[in-house]
Amino acid sequence: MHTVIENMITRRSCRGYKPDMIPEDVLEEILKAGTYAATGMGKQSPVILAVTNPEVRQRLSEVNAEIMGVDSDPFYGAPVVLVVLADKKRPTYVYDGSLVMGNLMLAAHALGVDSCWIHRAKETFDRPEWKEFLKEQGIEGDYEGIGNCVLGYRAVPLKEAAPRKDHYVYRVK
């Protein structure tokens, strides 16, 4: 089986992480892969906010938990959060950001790093204080949060893939 396809089939979402930080060179490779996701007309509407600062990561976790209505860590202890945002001026921005999320998770898996797509980035970055945070980071414009890609090394076993549903593919010959 081709390595890319094998990675697509074997990648799983991880819901429990060790506190160990990802080496910078590995994180850079993952980020680079994210920047090569297909985007509508090649306009590259997304940006990636790479959060490795523990205090900022904790604040993001807390607001995510508040939005979700829980007291637990929605990031499952992952030390890295890659927030994907996309420019709402592009008609394909949600799809563009979703493809970036996919690239990030597949690249992480290929490099031995576990990941999970955590929602509520839209709700987080709709808040005035987080819009201001983006401006402080040099991200200006009308960006919408697409997803939080949490990264780290698993502290729990990964689940087996669920069987594929019947009638997943319909062929027209």
JSON list of C-alpha atoms in Angstrom, two decimals:
[
{"chain": "A", "resi": 1, "resn": "MET", "atom": "CA", "xyz": [0.00, 0.00, 0.00]},
{"chain": "A", "resi": 2, "resn": "HIS", "atom": "CA", "xyz": [1.21, 3.52, -0.75]},
{"chain": "A", "resi": 3, "resn": "THR", "atom": "CA", "xyz": [2.51, 5.35, 2.34]},
{"chain": "A", "resi": 4, "resn": "VAL", "atom": "CA", "xyz": [0.16, 8.33, 1.94]},
{"chain": "A", "resi": 5, "resn": "ILE", "atom": "CA", "xyz": [-2.88, 6.10, 1.64]},
{"chain": "A", "resi": 6, "resn": "GLU", "atom": "CA", "xyz": [-1.69, 3.94, 4.53]},
{"chain": "A", "resi": 7, "resn": "ASN", "atom": "CA", "xyz": [-1.41, 7.09, 6.69]},
{"chain": "A", "resi": 8, "resn": "MET", "atom": "CA", "xyz": [-4.95, 8.09, 5.70]},
{"chain": "A", "resi": 9, "resn": "ILE", "atom": "CA", "xyz": [-6.28, 4.68, 6.70]},
{"chain": "A", "resi": 10, "resn": "THR", "atom": "CA", "xyz": [-4.32, 4.32, 9.96]},
{"chain": "A", "resi": 11, "resn": "ARG", "atom": "CA", "xyz": [-4.60, 7.85, 11.43]},
{"chain": "A", "resi": 12, "resn": "ARG", "atom": "CA", "xyz": [-6.82, 8.07, 14.51]},
{"chain": "A", "resi": 13, "resn": "SER", "atom": "CA", "xyz": [-7.93, 10.90, 16.76]},
{"chain": "A", "resi": 14, "resn": "CYS", "atom": "CA", "xyz": [-6.15, 10.86, 20.11]},
{"chain": "A", "resi": 15, "resn": "ARG", "atom": "CA", "xyz": [-7.99, 11.83, 23.28]},
{"chain": "A", "resi": 16, "resn": "GLY", "atom": "CA", "xyz": [-5.24, 11.71, 25.89]},
{"chain": "A", "resi": 17, "resn": "TYR", "atom": "CA", "xyz": [-1.72, 13.18, 25.65]},
{"chain": "A", "resi": 18, "resn": "LYS", "atom": "CA", "xyz": [1.58, 13.19, 27.50]},
{"chain": "A", "resi": 19, "resn": "PRO", "atom": "CA", "xyz": [2.89, 16.66, 28.40]},
{"chain": "A", "resi": 20, "resn": "ASP", "atom": "CA", "xyz": [6.02, 16.12, 26.25]},
{"chain": "A", "resi": 21, "resn": "MET", "atom": "CA", "xyz": [6.58, 18.91, 23.74]},
{"chain": "A", "resi": 22, "resn": "ILE", "atom": "CA", "xyz": [6.98, 18.12, 20.05]},
{"chain": "A", "resi": 23, "resn": "PRO", "atom": "CA", "xyz": [10.51, 18.87, 18.78]},
{"chain": "A", "resi": 24, "resn": "GLU", "atom": "CA", "xyz": [10.64, 22.14, 16.84]},
{"chain": "A", "resi": 25, "resn": "ASP", "atom": "CA", "xyz": [11.88, 20.52, 13.62]},
{"chain": "A", "resi": 26, "resn": "VAL", "atom": "CA", "xyz": [8.99, 18.03, 13.66]},
{"chain": "A", "resi": 27, "resn": "LEU", "atom": "CA", "xyz": [6.48, 20.82, 14.34]},
{"chain": "A", "resi": 28, "resn": "GLU", "atom": "CA", "xyz": [7.94, 22.83, 11.44]},
{"chain": "A", "resi": 29, "resn": "GLU", "atom": "CA", "xyz": [7.41, 19.88, 9.06]},
{"chain": "A", "resi": 30, "resn": "ILE", "atom": "CA", "xyz": [3.80, 19.52, 10.19]},
{"chain": "A", "resi": 31, "resn": "LEU", "atom": "CA", "xyz": [3.18, 23.25, 9.74]},
{"chain": "A", "resi": 32, "resn": "LYS", "atom": "CA", "xyz": [4.78, 23.20, 6.30]},
{"chain": "A", "resi": 33, "resn": "ALA", "atom": "CA", "xyz": [2.48, 20.37, 5.22]},
{"chain": "A", "resi": 34, "resn": "GLY", "atom": "CA", "xyz": [-0.48, 22.45, 6.37]},
{"chain": "A", "resi": 35, "resn": "THR", "atom": "CA", "xyz": [0.57, 25.32, 4.13]},
{"chain": "A", "resi": 36, "resn": "TYR", "atom": "CA", "xyz": [0.49, 23.03, 1.09]},
{"chain": "A", "resi": 37, "resn": "ALA", "atom": "CA", "xyz": [-3.19, 22.11, 1.42]},
{"chain": "A", "resi": 38, "resn": "ALA", "atom": "CA", "xyz": [-5.28, 22.72, -1.66]},
{"chain": "A", "resi": 39, "resn": "THR", "atom": "CA", "xyz": [-7.23, 26.00, -1.55]},
{"chain": "A", "resi": 40, "resn": "GLY", "atom": "CA", "xyz": [-9.83, 27.50, -3.83]},
{"chain": "A", "resi": 41, "resn": "MET", "atom": "CA", "xyz": [-8.08, 28.98, -6.87]},
{"chain": "A", "resi": 42, "resn": "GLY", "atom": "CA", "xyz": [-4.81, 28.67, -4.94]},
{"chain": "A", "resi": 43, "resn": "LYS", "atom": "CA", "xyz": [-5.65, 31.83, -2.95]},
{"chain": "A", "resi": 44, "resn": "GLN", "atom": "CA", "xyz": [-4.46, 30.36, 0.38]},
{"chain": "A", "resi": 45, "resn": "SER", "atom": "CA", "xyz": [-7.20, 31.86, 2.54]},
{"chain": "A", "resi": 46, "resn": "PRO", "atom": "CA", "xyz": [-6.17, 30.06, 5.78]},
{"chain": "A", "resi": 47, "resn": "VAL", "atom": "CA", "xyz": [-3.59, 30.99, 8.39]},
{"chain": "A", "resi": 48, "resn": "ILE", "atom": "CA", "xyz": [-2.26, 28.74, 11.15]},
{"chain": "A", "resi": 49, "resn": "LEU", "atom": "CA", "xyz": [-1.76, 30.08, 14.67]},
{"chain": "A", "resi": 50, "resn": "ALA", "atom": "CA", "xyz": [0.79, 27.70, 16.24]},
{"chain": "A", "resi": 51, "resn": "VAL", "atom": "CA", "xyz": [0.35, 27.83, 20.02]},
{"chain": "A", "resi": 52, "resn": "THR", "atom": "CA", "xyz": [3.14, 26.25, 22.07]},
{"chain": "A", "resi": 53, "resn": "ASN", "atom": "CA", "xyz": [3.04, 28.81, 24.89]},
{"chain": "A", "resi": 54, "resn": "PRO", "atom": "CA", "xyz": [1.56, 26.95, 27.90]},
{"chain": "A", "resi": 55, "resn": "GLU", "atom": "CA", "xyz": [-0.31, 29.97, 29.25]},
{"chain": "A", "resi": 56, "resn": "VAL", "atom": "CA", "xyz": [-1.98, 30.82, 25.93]},
{"chain": "A", "resi": 57, "resn": "ARG", "atom": "CA", "xyz": [-2.74, 27.12, 25.34]},
{"chain": "A", "resi": 58, "resn": "GLN", "atom": "CA", "xyz": [-4.42, 27.02, 28.78]},
{"chain": "A", "resi": 59, "resn": "ARG", "atom": "CA", "xyz": [-6.49, 30.15, 28.04]},
{"chain": "A", "resi": 60, "resn": "LEU", "atom": "CA", "xyz": [-7.63, 28.61, 24.74]},
{"chain": "A", "resi": 61, "resn": "SER", "atom": "CA", "xyz": [-8.57, 25.41, 26.55]},
{"chain": "A", "resi": 62, "resn": "GLU", "atom": "CA", "xyz": [-10.54, 27.30, 29.18]},
{"chain": "A", "resi": 63, "resn": "VAL", "atom": "CA", "xyz": [-12.57, 29.33, 26.67]},
{"chain": "A", "resi": 64, "resn": "ASN", "atom": "CA", "xyz": [-13.17, 26.18, 24.60]},
{"chain": "A", "resi": 65, "resn": "ALA", "atom": "CA", "xyz": [-14.43, 24.38, 27.74]},
{"chain": "A", "resi": 66, "resn": "GLU", "atom": "CA", "xyz": [-16.66, 27.32, 28.62]},
{"chain": "A", "resi": 67, "resn": "ILE", "atom": "CA", "xyz": [-18.21, 27.32, 25.14]},
{"chain": "A", "resi": 68, "resn": "MET", "atom": "CA", "xyz": [-18.65, 23.54, 25.35]},
{"chain": "A", "resi": 69, "resn": "GLY", "atom": "CA", "xyz": [-20.16, 23.80, 28.85]},
{"chain": "A", "resi": 70, "resn": "VAL", "atom": "CA", "xyz": [-17.64, 21.51, 30.58]},
{"chain": "A", "resi": 71, "resn": "ASP", "atom": "CA", "xyz": [-14.97, 21.84, 33.26]},
{"chain": "A", "resi": 72, "resn": "SER", "atom": "CA", "xyz": [-12.51, 19.40, 31.64]},
{"chain": "A", "resi": 73, "resn": "ASP", "atom": "CA", "xyz": [-9.72, 20.12, 29.15]},
{"chain": "A", "resi": 74, "resn": "PRO", "atom": "CA", "xyz": [-11.21, 19.84, 25.65]},
{"chain": "A", "resi": 75, "resn": "PHE", "atom": "CA", "xyz": [-7.63, 19.57, 24.32]},
{"chain": "A", "resi": 76, "resn": "TYR", "atom": "CA", "xyz": [-7.02, 16.32, 26.27]},
{"chain": "A", "resi": 77, "resn": "GLY", "atom": "CA", "xyz": [-3.72, 17.58, 27.67]},
{"chain": "A", "resi": 78, "resn": "ALA", "atom": "CA", "xyz": [-2.08, 18.09, 24.25]},
{"chain": "A", "resi": 79, "resn": "PRO", "atom": "CA", "xyz": [0.82, 20.55, 24.57]},
{"chain": "A", "resi": 80, "resn": "VAL", "atom": "CA", "xyz": [0.39, 22.08, 21.09]},
{"chain": "A", "resi": 81, "resn": "VAL", "atom": "CA", "xyz": [-2.66, 23.70, 19.53]},
{"chain": "A", "resi": 82, "resn": "LEU", "atom": "CA", "xyz": [-2.62, 24.67, 15.87]},
{"chain": "A", "resi": 83, "resn": "VAL", "atom": "CA", "xyz": [-5.57, 26.98, 15.31]},
{"chain": "A", "resi": 84, "resn": "VAL", "atom": "CA", "xyz": [-6.62, 27.13, 11.67]},
{"chain": "A", "resi": 85, "resn": "LEU", "atom": "CA", "xyz": [-8.44, 30.30, 10.68]},
{"chain": "A", "resi": 86, "resn": "ALA", "atom": "CA", "xyz": [-9.51, 31.36, 7.22]},
{"chain": "A", "resi": 87, "resn": "ASP", "atom": "CA", "xyz": [-10.30, 34.65, 5.49]},
{"chain": "A", "resi": 88, "resn": "LYS", "atom": "CA", "xyz": [-14.07, 34.98, 5.14]},
{"chain": "A", "resi": 89, "resn": "LYS", "atom": "CA", "xyz": [-13.63, 37.08, 1.97]},
{"chain": "A", "resi": 90, "resn": "ARG", "atom": "CA", "xyz": [-12.88, 33.88, 0.04]},
{"chain": "A", "resi": 91, "resn": "PRO", "atom": "CA", "xyz": [-15.99, 31.89, -0.89]},
{"chain": "A", "resi": 92, "resn": "THR", "atom": "CA", "xyz": [-14.12, 28.63, -0.25]},
{"chain": "A", "resi": 93, "resn": "TYR", "atom": "CA", "xyz": [-12.67, 29.59, 3.15]},
{"chain": "A", "resi": 94, "resn": "VAL", "atom": "CA", "xyz": [-14.34, 26.81, 5.20]},
{"chain": "A", "resi": 95, "resn": "TYR", "atom": "CA", "xyz": [-13.24, 24.14, 2.72]},
{"chain": "A", "resi": 96, "resn": "ASP", "atom": "CA", "xyz": [-9.76, 25.64, 2.49]},
{"chain": "A", "resi": 97, "resn": "GLY", "atom": "CA", "xyz": [-9.34, 25.59, 6.27]},
{"chain": "A", "resi": 98, "resn": "SER", "atom": "CA", "xyz": [-10.72, 22.06, 6.49]},
{"chain": "A", "resi": 99, "resn": "LEU", "atom": "CA", "xyz": [-8.13, 20.83, 4.01]},
{"chain": "A", "resi": 100, "resn": "VAL", "atom": "CA", "xyz": [-5.39, 22.50, 6.06]},
{"chain": "A", "resi": 101, "resn": "MET", "atom": "CA", "xyz": [-6.68, 20.66, 9.14]},
{"chain": "A", "resi": 102, "resn": "GLY", "atom": "CA", "xyz": [-6.54, 17.38, 7.21]},
{"chain": "A", "resi": 103, "resn": "ASN", "atom": "CA", "xyz": [-3.00, 18.01, 6.02]},
{"chain": "A", "resi": 104, "resn": "LEU", "atom": "CA", "xyz": [-1.87, 18.86, 9.56]},
{"chain": "A", "resi": 105, "resn": "MET", "atom": "CA", "xyz": [-3.33, 15.67, 11.02]},
{"chain": "A", "resi": 106, "resn": "LEU", "atom": "CA", "xyz": [-1.95, 13.43, 8.26]},
{"chain": "A", "resi": 107, "resn": "ALA", "atom": "CA", "xyz": [1.51, 15.01, 8.45]},
{"chain": "A", "resi": 108, "resn": "ALA", "atom": "CA", "xyz": [1.52, 14.62, 12.22]},
{"chain": "A", "resi": 109, "resn": "HIS", "atom": "CA", "xyz": [0.61, 10.94, 11.91]},
{"chain": "A", "resi": 110, "resn": "ALA", "atom": "CA", "xyz": [3.32, 10.37, 9.30]},
{"chain": "A", "resi": 111, "resn": "LEU", "atom": "CA", "xyz": [5.87, 11.85, 11.73]},
{"chain": "A", "resi": 112, "resn": "GLY", "atom": "CA", "xyz": [4.72, 9.81, 14.76]},
{"chain": "A", "resi": 113, "resn": "VAL", "atom": "CA", "xyz": [2.74, 12.63, 16.38]},
{"chain": "A", "resi": 114, "resn": "ASP", "atom": "CA", "xyz": [-0.85, 12.16, 17.48]},
{"chain": "A", "resi": 115, "resn": "SER", "atom": "CA", "xyz": [-3.64, 14.64, 16.78]},
{"chain": "A", "resi": 116, "resn": "CYS", "atom": "CA", "xyz": [-7.30, 15.45, 17.13]},
{"chain": "A", "resi": 117, "resn": "TRP", "atom": "CA", "xyz": [-9.59, 18.03, 15.50]},
{"chain": "A", "resi": 118, "resn": "ILE", "atom": "CA", "xyz": [-11.24, 20.05, 18.27]},
{"chain": "A", "resi": 119, "resn": "HIS", "atom": "CA", "xyz": [-14.14, 22.27, 17.32]},
{"chain": "A", "resi": 120, "resn": "ARG", "atom": "CA", "xyz": [-15.26, 25.64, 18.71]},
{"chain": "A", "resi": 121, "resn": "ALA", "atom": "CA", "xyz": [-12.46, 27.68, 17.07]},
{"chain": "A", "resi": 122, "resn": "LYS", "atom": "CA", "xyz": [-15.20, 29.69, 15.32]},
{"chain": "A", "resi": 123, "resn": "GLU", "atom": "CA", "xyz": [-16.91, 30.56, 18.60]},
{"chain": "A", "resi": 124, "resn": "THR", "atom": "CA", "xyz": [-13.60, 31.31, 20.32]},
{"chain": "A", "resi": 125, "resn": "PHE", "atom": "CA", "xyz": [-12.33, 33.70, 17.67]},
{"chain": "A", "resi": 126, "resn": "ASP", "atom": "CA", "xyz": [-15.71, 35.41, 17.30]},
{"chain": "A", "resi": 127, "resn": "ARG", "atom": "CA", "xyz": [-15.11, 36.86, 20.79]},
{"chain": "A", "resi": 128, "resn": "PRO", "atom": "CA", "xyz": [-13.72, 40.41, 20.90]},
{"chain": "A", "resi": 129, "resn": "GLU", "atom": "CA", "xyz": [-10.81, 39.50, 23.22]},
{"chain": "A", "resi": 130, "resn": "TRP", "atom": "CA", "xyz": [-9.64, 36.76, 20.84]},
{"chain": "A", "resi": 131, "resn": "LYS", "atom": "CA", "xyz": [-10.08, 39.01, 17.78]},
{"chain": "A", "resi": 132, "resn": "GLU", "atom": "CA", "xyz": [-7.80, 41.45, 19.62]},
{"chain": "A", "resi": 133, "resn": "PHE", "atom": "CA", "xyz": [-5.37, 38.60, 20.38]},
{"chain": "A", "resi": 134, "resn": "LEU", "atom": "CA", "xyz": [-5.17, 37.84, 16.63]},
{"chain": "A", "resi": 135, "resn": "LYS", "atom": "CA", "xyz": [-4.39, 41.50, 15.91]},
{"chain": "A", "resi": 136, "resn": "GLU", "atom": "CA", "xyz": [-1.62, 41.40, 18.55]},
{"chain": "A", "resi": 137, "resn": "GLN", "atom": "CA", "xyz": [-0.15, 38.42, 16.64]},
{"chain": "A", "resi": 138, "resn": "GLY", "atom": "CA", "xyz": [-0.25, 40.38, 13.37]},
{"chain": "A", "resi": 139, "resn": "ILE", "atom": "CA", "xyz": [-3.33, 38.61, 11.98]},
{"chain": "A", "resi": 140, "resn": "GLU", "atom": "CA", "xyz": [-5.64, 41.30, 10.63]},
{"chain": "A", "resi": 141, "resn": "GLY", "atom": "CA", "xyz": [-8.76, 40.83, 8.56]},
{"chain": "A", "resi": 142, "resn": "ASP", "atom": "CA", "xyz": [-12.05, 38.99, 8.79]},
{"chain": "A", "resi": 143, "resn": "TYR", "atom": "CA", "xyz": [-10.86, 35.54, 9.86]},
{"chain": "A", "resi": 144, "resn": "GLU", "atom": "CA", "xyz": [-13.07, 32.74, 11.11]},
{"chain": "A", "resi": 145, "resn": "GLY", "atom": "CA", "xyz": [-11.83, 29.89, 13.27]},
{"chain": "A", "resi": 146, "resn": "ILE", "atom": "CA", "xyz": [-12.12, 26.61, 11.36]},
{"chain": "A", "resi": 147, "resn": "GLY", "atom": "CA", "xyz": [-10.63, 24.18, 13.88]},
{"chain": "A", "resi": 148, "resn": "ASN", "atom": "CA", "xyz": [-8.10, 23.50, 16.61]},
{"chain": "A", "resi": 149, "resn": "CYS", "atom": "CA", "xyz": [-5.63, 20.78, 15.68]},
{"chain": "A", "resi": 150, "resn": "VAL", "atom": "CA", "xyz": [-4.18, 19.53, 18.95]},
{"chain": "A", "resi": 151, "resn": "LEU", "atom": "CA", "xyz": [-0.86, 17.71, 18.76]},
{"chain": "A", "resi": 152, "resn": "GLY", "atom": "CA", "xyz": [1.25, 15.63, 21.08]},
{"chain": "A", "resi": 153, "resn": "TYR", "atom": "CA", "xyz": [2.24, 12.10, 21.99]},
{"chain": "A", "resi": 154, "resn": "ARG", "atom": "CA", "xyz": [-0.51, 9.76, 23.12]},
{"chain": "A", "resi": 155, "resn": "ALA", "atom": "CA", "xyz": [-0.88, 8.75, 26.74]},
{"chain": "A", "resi": 156, "resn": "VAL", "atom": "CA", "xyz": [-3.81, 6.44, 25.97]},
{"chain": "A", "resi": 157, "resn": "PRO", "atom": "CA", "xyz": [-4.30, 3.66, 23.44]},
{"chain": "A", "resi": 158, "resn": "LEU", "atom": "CA", "xyz": [-5.94, 4.68, 20.18]},
{"chain": "A", "resi": 159, "resn": "LYS", "atom": "CA", "xyz": [-9.26, 3.14, 19.22]},
{"chain": "A", "resi": 160, "resn": "GLU", "atom": "CA", "xyz": [-9.56, 0.78, 16.28]},
{"chain": "A", "resi": 161, "resn": "ALA", "atom": "CA", "xyz": [-11.21, 2.19, 13.19]},
{"chain": "A", "resi": 162, "resn": "ALA", "atom": "CA", "xyz": [-14.94, 1.68, 13.09]},
{"chain": "A", "resi": 163, "resn": "PRO", "atom": "CA", "xyz": [-16.10, -0.56, 10.27]},
{"chain": "A", "resi": 164, "resn": "ARG", "atom": "CA", "xyz": [-16.91, 1.42, 7.15]},
{"chain": "A", "resi": 165, "resn": "LYS", "atom": "CA", "xyz": [-20.65, 1.87, 6.73]},
{"chain": "A", "resi": 166, "resn": "ASP", "atom": "CA", "xyz": [-22.56, 0.09, 3.98]},
{"chain": "A", "resi": 167, "resn": "HIS", "atom": "CA", "xyz": [-23.24, 2.16, 0.92]},
{"chain": "A", "resi": 168, "resn": "TYR", "atom": "CA", "xyz": [-20.40, 4.61, 1.60]},
{"chain": "A", "resi": 169, "resn": "VAL", "atom": "CA", "xyz": [-19.52, 4.68, -2.10]},
{"chain": "A", "resi": 170, "resn": "TYR", "atom": "CA", "xyz": [-21.95, 4.76, -5.00]},
{"chain": "A", "resi": 171, "resn": "ARG", "atom": "CA", "xyz": [-20.41, 4.09, -8.38]},
{"chain": "A", "resi": 172, "resn": "VAL", "atom": "CA", "xyz": [-21.76, 5.41, -11.65]},
{"chain": "A", "resi": 173, "resn": "LYS", "atom": "CA", "xyz": [-20.44, 3.44, -14.64]}
]
